[in-house]
């Protein structure tokens, strides 16, 4: 499908390519600046580990945003699914597999309710998912109360094992990113989201079941958030009611950086990963560079703006020719 | 109508326009309201709120706990201001930020017995403050850190930036390590009272400074976050950790040898004793004059410093329930 | 009045205009003709100040000018009716018309009373009494929107009025009213640039004609010295096939509609045979689009029944209809037909999505096929559909539906904004399809098209089907008088 | 302009009307439930006071959203302008008027930068304003550090005076809401935002200078947030670095409730006020009803969804006839 040439224009047009290059450039600079600190396997695997939860959620968000939707309740779902599984294991000695399943089912339910109310009843997505964010956070608080711990080994093993020197969440993330990227590129089911996000009315008239597809998108995104929640609480060895706080905005930023737009119809799954990676590397660099406290926020913001502005300006200059 | 020209209360002048309200007989309808923030913080739930509720049951009066679920001072203020018109028997206020002074003055002016706990609120006219000295908590951590490091190495601190009590703690820590020129202070970091953020910052710090020797935490999530990063980097024991609070998770980490030292607060004392002060004030348990309310005499202590609890390998067993 | 000298404009991959010169005089109606993608709209946008030319000169009343913004052009008295919509749906007709200069009170505030009055007068002048100034634009039919668009341009009382395909979405009645107004304006010295793909109109009103082909000017001619065949030869570069068709209708029924009632239409009955082209004629607002949407499953049917190939069907969603071999080319291309941000290949693929699990390559094969067959003018099939000229976008939508190989094709105003050459090709394609047994329900406000293609013609008015005419008994006057309710 | 009849359909179509009715109904129910607590002047004036800051920011957000934009940095601007004024008064004894002016100029600058980068360079508004939210928050933290207090009386007077028993912020709010409502209804300048939000391309083709108008909208919104910040810190007598945290989402919700949509082109200034009022009343009811932390979020979310769903269902039923 993509037999285009690698002209500067094409690279800039394709967010995945341009972001990859930006990241490569950034990594090069950081390696030169902090050779002994940045470019180490330890540091790299740690960055990937920290990134994995956000990225898994970002994949779901990317699908939603391709379809012109978004979901603010994902952060709460992360806390909820972990809390649900933790609650069952801790208070009722439910077997690990069942507890995990219950956590994921809870997440699925949240996605279903969101999707149904938005697609069928027509509630404004922003209000619906914001309200749901509060509701689910409330339940997460009730479930995990003052924090749950002491989970069985079988649960801990999910997120704390290592394979080839990388902790399991990193592998889950890679699997989900590559798997979903493949599906979104190659199956008609997922391709439909591009059409829905591009022109909803035309999509309906082209025979796409817009409502049903929207519900699916919310479910998929919620399930991915649920998986992220299970991984997080397994990795932390605790179910915390504060998990995933502020995650939604962070993830939406990563996804937009990766090429999505609030208007819908644009973006690729790899973009979600790259967006999250970009933010993680900058955060890592700020700490390695000993930027402390107040200035971190400022510099992070400035770099974000610079990266996007540069892209825009280059794109404009090139396409003007 | 303009506000009074003099900034009321330099902390001393308590006798305001209205006398505080008293009642002779205790009743079951009597309501004592705790206004806090981050109402679901395990630390608060397990200690402050549990002690407060238990106290209420023992006394046979109503206890209510109000406040936002997140760390959100303006909402705490809004909650407090909306509780005042309903005239509870007493107000027990978590001293989260100097900005709530103005709302506390309103409560005092409305004649409601008012006790501030945890951190002092200057200029608030409160009838009594009961809590810990954060400077001391920081100082204790700094002293112990210097001991653990034998006077040399790189250290960093984390907590919620911009909060007066934490900033006092940071100051204490710095003062305590000042006599040791071998200790290099890397800076303070904002973990937003979030385990994941704390873990991320700690991990990035470890990558940035392979020779990092110690970290100190100032909110209850700093400890678990730092510990997670240290565990994942396989540096247990080599990086010294000190932090605040003695929750079960903190204790377990001491037991595992990940955390070396904890400074705990006597939180149950804040609230049980604080509530008792409110009760005493309202019912004139100890009369200092014929009519204390009219005379403008506050018949309870003005300031109570409860002191800190120090926990390490030698004594943690005593705190595990 | 206005002179353009050697105007050029290039887009990536396309030379939209090269060295075009043009002279517009006061008090003339100057038609611009050319195939889809010839560069007509681009040229108009340059005059209106929306696009900077790469090269060339504009001379206004003897002085060279630079139209670097809409305001610069508007200040000189240039107004334009765009090919695309420039109205805002959520606002009232009055506000849309006077977006630039609403009447103000002494305090500088908008005078809503005055605004309504002025709009009312303007609409009356245009014979649009049925549009209320305070009604929202999104409650109007496409044709009414187009008329509001024209009113908006006239509100500025321009010296030069540009009309880019004003009649492509309106019916005969509105066109006639529009032409009267144009004649009046012309008499008062206003210059008018008029773009249309309808040859009859051009010869009816134009004084002079300029032809563009692939962005190159082919010269300006007095309308009196040209005849339609010559004009087409200039535009297309070849003569068109003689156009008259035999019927392909077989005696097997395809669609049978019995007494159906739905939103916007009542008690409609008709049938379409295999291979037949059945046309629905009527004035704007007759309810034809509503009927088509209901048949396609996009709107409910309250009563009556629909039989497809002899079996009763109930469509709850367009997907059901598509699965049964029905296709629908919608009336409003931008909002309901084309995915502007997606490539041409993907647009064609959109209706095939439920056919397979994996994205297959046959879709781009289909796109390549139709690009040739419909002569879609584009540098690449990966080009975003939004960058195509209006007529080429319509061809993409048509390609999308032909790719599903339907057995019943519903087409609502299929040749909206399509040039004569392509139109002839589309007619030929439609007839080729009917020969293979495809049935067509054609909705069109262009009566010549209806009379040419249709085997039978149903005339609708006010949501009811008045009469079904046979091809040989139908004529423009008969249809019009039936549709307007002035017949018998 | 509005000579429409009060049919159920018209009421439902007009968000301002339907929301007014919902609020009236809600107030009636609450008066019956809590006669001595809800329907008191004290409580009412308190609710209005708490609402005033949010509403002033919401007015600016409404203008943005009518034009199809939004701004996530307003919460930080609230903290920043208060912090800037406070810093100058506290550390440099700058006269009050000058300090206030400096705070507002700071806010204006933020708006200008946001608007310029978004409208002229074409940076994604979500990324731009989110990045700006971090940057401005960073500066606010630096300025106010651990909180500034003890402001001159002339500053305190701005937000703590009373007129007709209502505190000044309420009057400012009413003035701004009514004034802006009038301007947006009646001036060509503000009407243009409806065109821009309704169909940006059409607006451009109609000769509206879209970029310039966008920059203005960000400036207006930032200035209003700046005013809110000054009022807040004057009212609290302190500049808190945590002020306005989470404000942006709250305000956007209120504005959407009040009839705006993320797609733009819709909404009225009065709607912003009513949306904020609706949320404030529900929050007040939850406090009066002594609903505890866990459940507050859940109930607030459920009520939000119910209110919007009811509206949608009624609208659908009525317009189907
Ligand atoms: N923004 C753009 N980017 C790239 N190509 C463009 C752009 N706008 C127009 N074009 C191309 O320029 C050419 C001229 O387009 P234009 O819209 O002027 O044609 P037109 O004569 O008005 O056609 P129609 O009769 O179909 O409206 C077309 O090939 C079109 O694809
Ligand atoms: N979105 C809408 N909302 C309200 N009324 C509408 C809407 N669309 C169309 N109408 C009205 O419905 C009636 C039927 O319109 P419709 O477009 O079906 O007529 P038509 O015969 O297809 O005409 P056209 O020649 O414009 O295609 C008209 O009175 C029109 O004003
Ligand atoms: Mg054109
Ligand atoms: Mg129609």
Short mmCIF file of N, CA, C and O in Angstrom, two decimals, chain B residues 35-110:
data_model
loop_
_atom_site.label_atom_id
_atom_site.label_comp_id
_atom_site.label_asym_id
_atom_site.label_seq_id
_atom_site.Cartn_x
_atom_site.Cartn_y
_atom_site.Cartn_z
N UNK B 35 -12.90 18.10 58.38
CA UNK B 35 -12.77 18.54 56.98
C UNK B 35 -11.32 18.35 56.56
O UNK B 35 -10.41 18.94 57.12
N UNK B 36 -11.14 17.50 55.58
CA UNK B 36 -9.79 17.17 55.17
C UNK B 36 -9.71 17.21 53.64
O UNK B 36 -10.64 17.68 52.98
N UNK B 37 -8.64 16.75 53.10
CA UNK B 37 -8.56 16.62 51.65
C UNK B 37 -7.95 15.26 51.35
O UNK B 37 -7.48 14.59 52.28
N UNK B 38 -7.97 14.83 50.12
CA UNK B 38 -7.50 13.49 49.77
C UNK B 38 -8.07 12.50 50.78
O UNK B 38 -7.35 11.77 51.44
N UNK B 39 -9.37 12.51 50.86
CA UNK B 39 -10.09 11.83 51.95
C UNK B 39 -9.83 10.33 51.95
O UNK B 39 -10.04 9.65 52.94
N UNK B 40 -9.37 9.78 50.82
CA UNK B 40 -9.17 8.34 50.75
C UNK B 40 -7.72 7.91 50.90
O UNK B 40 -7.40 6.75 50.71
N UNK B 41 -6.88 8.87 51.22
CA UNK B 41 -5.48 8.53 51.41
C UNK B 41 -5.39 7.48 52.53
O UNK B 41 -5.89 7.72 53.63
N UNK B 42 -4.78 6.32 52.26
CA UNK B 42 -4.75 5.26 53.27
C UNK B 42 -4.28 5.77 54.62
O UNK B 42 -4.83 5.41 55.67
N UNK B 43 -3.26 6.61 54.58
CA UNK B 43 -2.73 7.18 55.80
C UNK B 43 -3.82 7.85 56.63
O UNK B 43 -3.90 7.67 57.85
N UNK B 44 -4.66 8.60 55.97
CA UNK B 44 -5.73 9.31 56.66
C UNK B 44 -6.82 8.34 57.12
O UNK B 44 -7.33 8.45 58.22
N UNK B 45 -7.16 7.42 56.22
CA UNK B 45 -8.25 6.50 56.54
C UNK B 45 -7.87 5.65 57.75
O UNK B 45 -8.64 5.52 58.70
N UNK B 46 -6.68 5.09 57.72
CA UNK B 46 -6.29 4.13 58.76
C UNK B 46 -6.03 4.78 60.11
O UNK B 46 -6.25 4.17 61.13
N UNK B 47 -5.56 6.01 60.09
CA UNK B 47 -5.19 6.63 61.36
C UNK B 47 -6.18 7.71 61.76
O UNK B 47 -6.98 7.51 62.67
N UNK B 48 -6.15 8.85 61.06
CA UNK B 48 -6.98 9.99 61.46
C UNK B 48 -8.44 9.60 61.57
O UNK B 48 -9.09 9.80 62.60
N UNK B 49 -8.95 9.06 60.46
CA UNK B 49 -10.39 8.87 60.39
C UNK B 49 -10.83 7.74 61.31
O UNK B 49 -11.87 7.83 61.97
N UNK B 50 -10.02 6.68 61.38
CA UNK B 50 -10.37 5.56 62.25
C UNK B 50 -10.41 6.03 63.70
O UNK B 50 -11.38 5.74 64.43
N UNK B 51 -9.41 6.80 64.10
CA UNK B 51 -9.36 7.26 65.49
C UNK B 51 -10.52 8.20 65.79
O UNK B 51 -11.14 8.13 66.86
N UNK B 52 -10.82 9.05 64.81
CA UNK B 52 -11.90 10.02 64.99
C UNK B 52 -13.25 9.32 65.14
O UNK B 52 -14.05 9.63 66.03
N UNK B 53 -13.48 8.34 64.29
CA UNK B 53 -14.75 7.60 64.34
C UNK B 53 -14.87 6.84 65.65
O UNK B 53 -15.92 6.84 66.29
N UNK B 54 -13.78 6.18 66.02
CA UNK B 54 -13.81 5.41 67.27
C UNK B 54 -14.11 6.33 68.45
O UNK B 54 -14.91 6.00 69.34
N UNK B 55 -13.50 7.50 68.41
CA UNK B 55 -13.75 8.46 69.48
C UNK B 55 -15.23 8.82 69.54
O UNK B 55 -15.84 8.86 70.59
N UNK B 56 -15.83 9.08 68.36
CA UNK B 56 -17.24 9.46 68.30
C UNK B 56 -18.14 8.38 68.86
O UNK B 56 -19.09 8.66 69.59
N UNK B 57 -17.83 7.14 68.51
CA UNK B 57 -18.65 6.05 69.01
C UNK B 57 -18.58 5.95 70.52
O UNK B 57 -19.57 5.74 71.20
N UNK B 58 -17.37 6.11 71.03
CA UNK B 58 -17.20 6.01 72.46
C UNK B 58 -17.97 7.11 73.18
O UNK B 58 -18.60 6.89 74.20
N UNK B 59 -17.95 8.29 72.59
CA UNK B 59 -18.62 9.43 73.24
C UNK B 59 -20.11 9.46 72.95
O UNK B 59 -20.85 10.22 73.57
N UNK B 60 -20.55 8.69 71.95
CA UNK B 60 -21.96 8.71 71.59
C UNK B 60 -22.37 9.97 70.85
O UNK B 60 -23.49 10.47 71.01
N UNK B 61 -21.48 10.55 70.05
CA UNK B 61 -21.85 11.71 69.24
C UNK B 61 -21.62 11.39 67.77
O UNK B 61 -20.96 10.41 67.44
N UNK B 62 -22.21 12.24 66.92
CA UNK B 62 -22.10 11.99 65.48
C UNK B 62 -20.75 12.51 64.96
O UNK B 62 -20.33 13.60 65.30
N UNK B 63 -20.11 11.70 64.14
CA UNK B 63 -18.89 12.18 63.49
C UNK B 63 -19.07 12.11 61.98
O UNK B 63 -19.59 11.14 61.46
N UNK B 64 -18.67 13.17 61.31
CA UNK B 64 -18.78 13.22 59.85
C UNK B 64 -17.43 13.60 59.27
O UNK B 64 -16.73 14.45 59.83
N UNK B 65 -17.07 12.95 58.17
CA UNK B 65 -15.80 13.27 57.51
C UNK B 65 -16.11 13.78 56.11
O UNK B 65 -16.77 13.11 55.33
N UNK B 66 -15.65 14.97 55.81
CA UNK B 66 -15.94 15.57 54.51
C UNK B 66 -14.68 16.08 53.85
O UNK B 66 -13.70 16.40 54.52
N UNK B 67 -14.76 16.16 52.54
CA UNK B 67 -13.63 16.71 51.78
C UNK B 67 -13.49 16.02 50.45
O UNK B 67 -14.10 14.98 50.22
N UNK B 68 -12.71 16.62 49.56
CA UNK B 68 -12.55 16.03 48.23
C UNK B 68 -11.72 14.76 48.28
O UNK B 68 -10.94 14.55 49.20
N UNK B 69 -11.91 13.92 47.27
CA UNK B 69 -11.18 12.66 47.23
C UNK B 69 -9.73 12.85 46.82
O UNK B 69 -8.86 12.10 47.21
N UNK B 70 -9.49 13.90 46.03
CA UNK B 70 -8.12 14.15 45.57
C UNK B 70 -7.46 15.17 46.50
O UNK B 70 -8.11 15.81 47.30
N UNK B 71 -6.17 15.34 46.28
CA UNK B 71 -5.49 16.40 47.01
C UNK B 71 -5.84 17.72 46.37
O UNK B 71 -5.31 18.09 45.34
N UNK B 72 -6.76 18.45 46.94
CA UNK B 72 -7.33 19.61 46.28
C UNK B 72 -7.72 20.64 47.35
O UNK B 72 -8.80 20.58 47.92
N UNK B 73 -6.79 21.55 47.64
CA UNK B 73 -7.01 22.48 48.74
C UNK B 73 -8.17 23.42 48.50
O UNK B 73 -9.01 23.63 49.38
N UNK B 74 -8.28 24.03 47.31
CA UNK B 74 -9.42 24.93 47.11
C UNK B 74 -10.77 24.23 47.36
O UNK B 74 -11.68 24.85 47.90
N UNK B 75 -10.87 22.97 46.99
CA UNK B 75 -12.13 22.27 47.25
C UNK B 75 -12.31 22.01 48.74
O UNK B 75 -13.42 22.05 49.26
N UNK B 76 -11.21 21.76 49.44
CA UNK B 76 -11.31 21.61 50.89
C UNK B 76 -11.86 22.91 51.50
O UNK B 76 -12.73 22.90 52.36
N UNK B 77 -11.34 24.03 51.00
CA UNK B 77 -11.82 25.32 51.49
C UNK B 77 -13.30 25.48 51.19
O UNK B 77 -14.09 25.86 52.06
N UNK B 78 -13.67 25.16 49.95
CA UNK B 78 -15.09 25.30 49.57
C UNK B 78 -15.96 24.42 50.45
O UNK B 78 -17.05 24.83 50.87
N UNK B 79 -15.48 23.21 50.75
CA UNK B 79 -16.26 22.31 51.59
C UNK B 79 -16.42 22.92 52.99
O UNK B 79 -17.53 22.98 53.53
N UNK B 80 -15.32 23.38 53.53
CA UNK B 80 -15.34 23.98 54.86
C UNK B 80 -16.33 25.13 54.91
O UNK B 80 -17.17 25.23 55.81
N UNK B 81 -16.26 25.98 53.90
CA UNK B 81 -17.13 27.15 53.90
C UNK B 81 -18.60 26.76 53.79
O UNK B 81 -19.46 27.48 54.30
N UNK B 82 -18.87 25.66 53.14
CA UNK B 82 -20.26 25.25 53.03
C UNK B 82 -20.74 24.46 54.24
O UNK B 82 -21.93 24.28 54.42
N UNK B 83 -19.80 24.01 55.06
CA UNK B 83 -20.20 23.31 56.28
C UNK B 83 -20.56 24.33 57.35
O UNK B 83 -21.47 24.11 58.16
N UNK B 84 -19.88 25.47 57.34
CA UNK B 84 -20.09 26.45 58.40
C UNK B 84 -21.56 26.86 58.58
O UNK B 84 -22.05 26.88 59.71
N UNK B 85 -22.29 27.16 57.49
CA UNK B 85 -23.68 27.56 57.69
C UNK B 85 -24.53 26.52 58.41
O UNK B 85 -25.56 26.85 58.99
N UNK B 86 -24.12 25.25 58.40
CA UNK B 86 -24.93 24.24 59.09
C UNK B 86 -24.52 24.08 60.55
O UNK B 86 -25.06 23.22 61.24
N UNK B 87 -23.63 24.92 61.05
CA UNK B 87 -23.29 25.01 62.47
C UNK B 87 -23.06 23.69 63.18
O UNK B 87 -23.85 23.30 64.05
N UNK B 88 -22.02 22.97 62.84
CA UNK B 88 -21.73 21.76 63.60
C UNK B 88 -21.22 22.09 65.00
O UNK B 88 -20.89 23.25 65.28
N UNK B 89 -21.15 21.07 65.85
CA UNK B 89 -20.72 21.29 67.23
C UNK B 89 -19.23 21.60 67.31
O UNK B 89 -18.79 22.30 68.23
N UNK B 90 -18.49 21.07 66.36
CA UNK B 90 -17.07 21.36 66.36
C UNK B 90 -16.46 21.01 65.02
O UNK B 90 -16.99 20.17 64.30
N UNK B 91 -15.36 21.68 64.69
CA UNK B 91 -14.70 21.43 63.42
C UNK B 91 -13.27 20.98 63.65
O UNK B 91 -12.53 21.62 64.39
N UNK B 92 -12.93 19.87 63.02
CA UNK B 92 -11.58 19.35 63.12
C UNK B 92 -10.99 19.46 61.71
O UNK B 92 -11.45 18.80 60.79
N UNK B 93 -10.00 20.34 61.56
CA UNK B 93 -9.57 20.68 60.20
C UNK B 93 -8.14 20.24 59.95
O UNK B 93 -7.23 20.57 60.74
N UNK B 94 -7.96 19.52 58.87
CA UNK B 94 -6.62 19.10 58.47
C UNK B 94 -5.88 20.31 57.92
O UNK B 94 -6.31 20.93 56.95
N UNK B 95 -4.77 20.66 58.56
CA UNK B 95 -4.05 21.86 58.15
C UNK B 95 -3.19 21.60 56.94
O UNK B 95 -1.99 21.37 57.03
N UNK B 96 -3.81 21.63 55.77
CA UNK B 96 -3.10 21.21 54.57
C UNK B 96 -2.31 22.34 53.94
O UNK B 96 -1.30 22.11 53.31
N UNK B 97 -2.81 23.56 54.10
CA UNK B 97 -2.19 24.67 53.36
C UNK B 97 -2.53 25.99 54.04
O UNK B 97 -3.65 26.16 54.52
N UNK B 98 -1.58 26.94 54.07
CA UNK B 98 -1.85 28.21 54.74
C UNK B 98 -3.07 28.92 54.16
O UNK B 98 -3.72 29.70 54.84
N UNK B 99 -3.40 28.62 52.93
CA UNK B 99 -4.51 29.29 52.29
C UNK B 99 -5.86 29.04 52.93
O UNK B 99 -6.81 29.77 52.67
N UNK B 100 -5.96 28.02 53.76
CA UNK B 100 -7.29 27.79 54.35
C UNK B 100 -7.51 28.68 55.57
O UNK B 100 -8.58 28.65 56.18
N UNK B 101 -6.52 29.51 55.91
CA UNK B 101 -6.63 30.36 57.11
C UNK B 101 -7.92 31.17 57.11
O UNK B 101 -8.64 31.22 58.11
N UNK B 102 -8.21 31.75 55.97
CA UNK B 102 -9.34 32.66 55.88
C UNK B 102 -10.65 31.94 56.16
O UNK B 102 -11.52 32.46 56.86
N UNK B 103 -10.77 30.69 55.69
CA UNK B 103 -11.98 29.93 55.94
C UNK B 103 -12.07 29.52 57.40
O UNK B 103 -13.16 29.49 57.99
N UNK B 104 -10.90 29.22 58.00
CA UNK B 104 -10.91 28.84 59.42
C UNK B 104 -11.34 30.04 60.27
O UNK B 104 -12.12 29.91 61.22
N UNK B 105 -10.85 31.22 59.89
CA UNK B 105 -11.27 32.43 60.61
C UNK B 105 -12.77 32.57 60.56
O UNK B 105 -13.41 32.96 61.54
N UNK B 106 -13.36 32.25 59.41
CA UNK B 106 -14.82 32.33 59.28
C UNK B 106 -15.50 31.41 60.26
O UNK B 106 -16.50 31.76 60.89
N UNK B 107 -14.96 30.18 60.38
CA UNK B 107 -15.55 29.21 61.28
C UNK B 107 -15.46 29.70 62.72
O UNK B 107 -16.44 29.63 63.49
N UNK B 108 -14.30 30.24 63.08
CA UNK B 108 -14.12 30.73 64.45
C UNK B 108 -15.06 31.89 64.70
O UNK B 108 -15.72 31.98 65.73
N UNK B 109 -15.16 32.77 63.70
CA UNK B 109 -16.04 33.92 63.84
C UNK B 109 -17.49 33.49 63.98
O UNK B 109 -18.29 34.17 64.61
N UNK B 110 -17.82 32.36 63.36
CA UNK B 110 -19.19 31.87 63.46
C UNK B 110 -19.44 31.17 64.79
O UNK B 110 -20.53 30.66 65.04
#
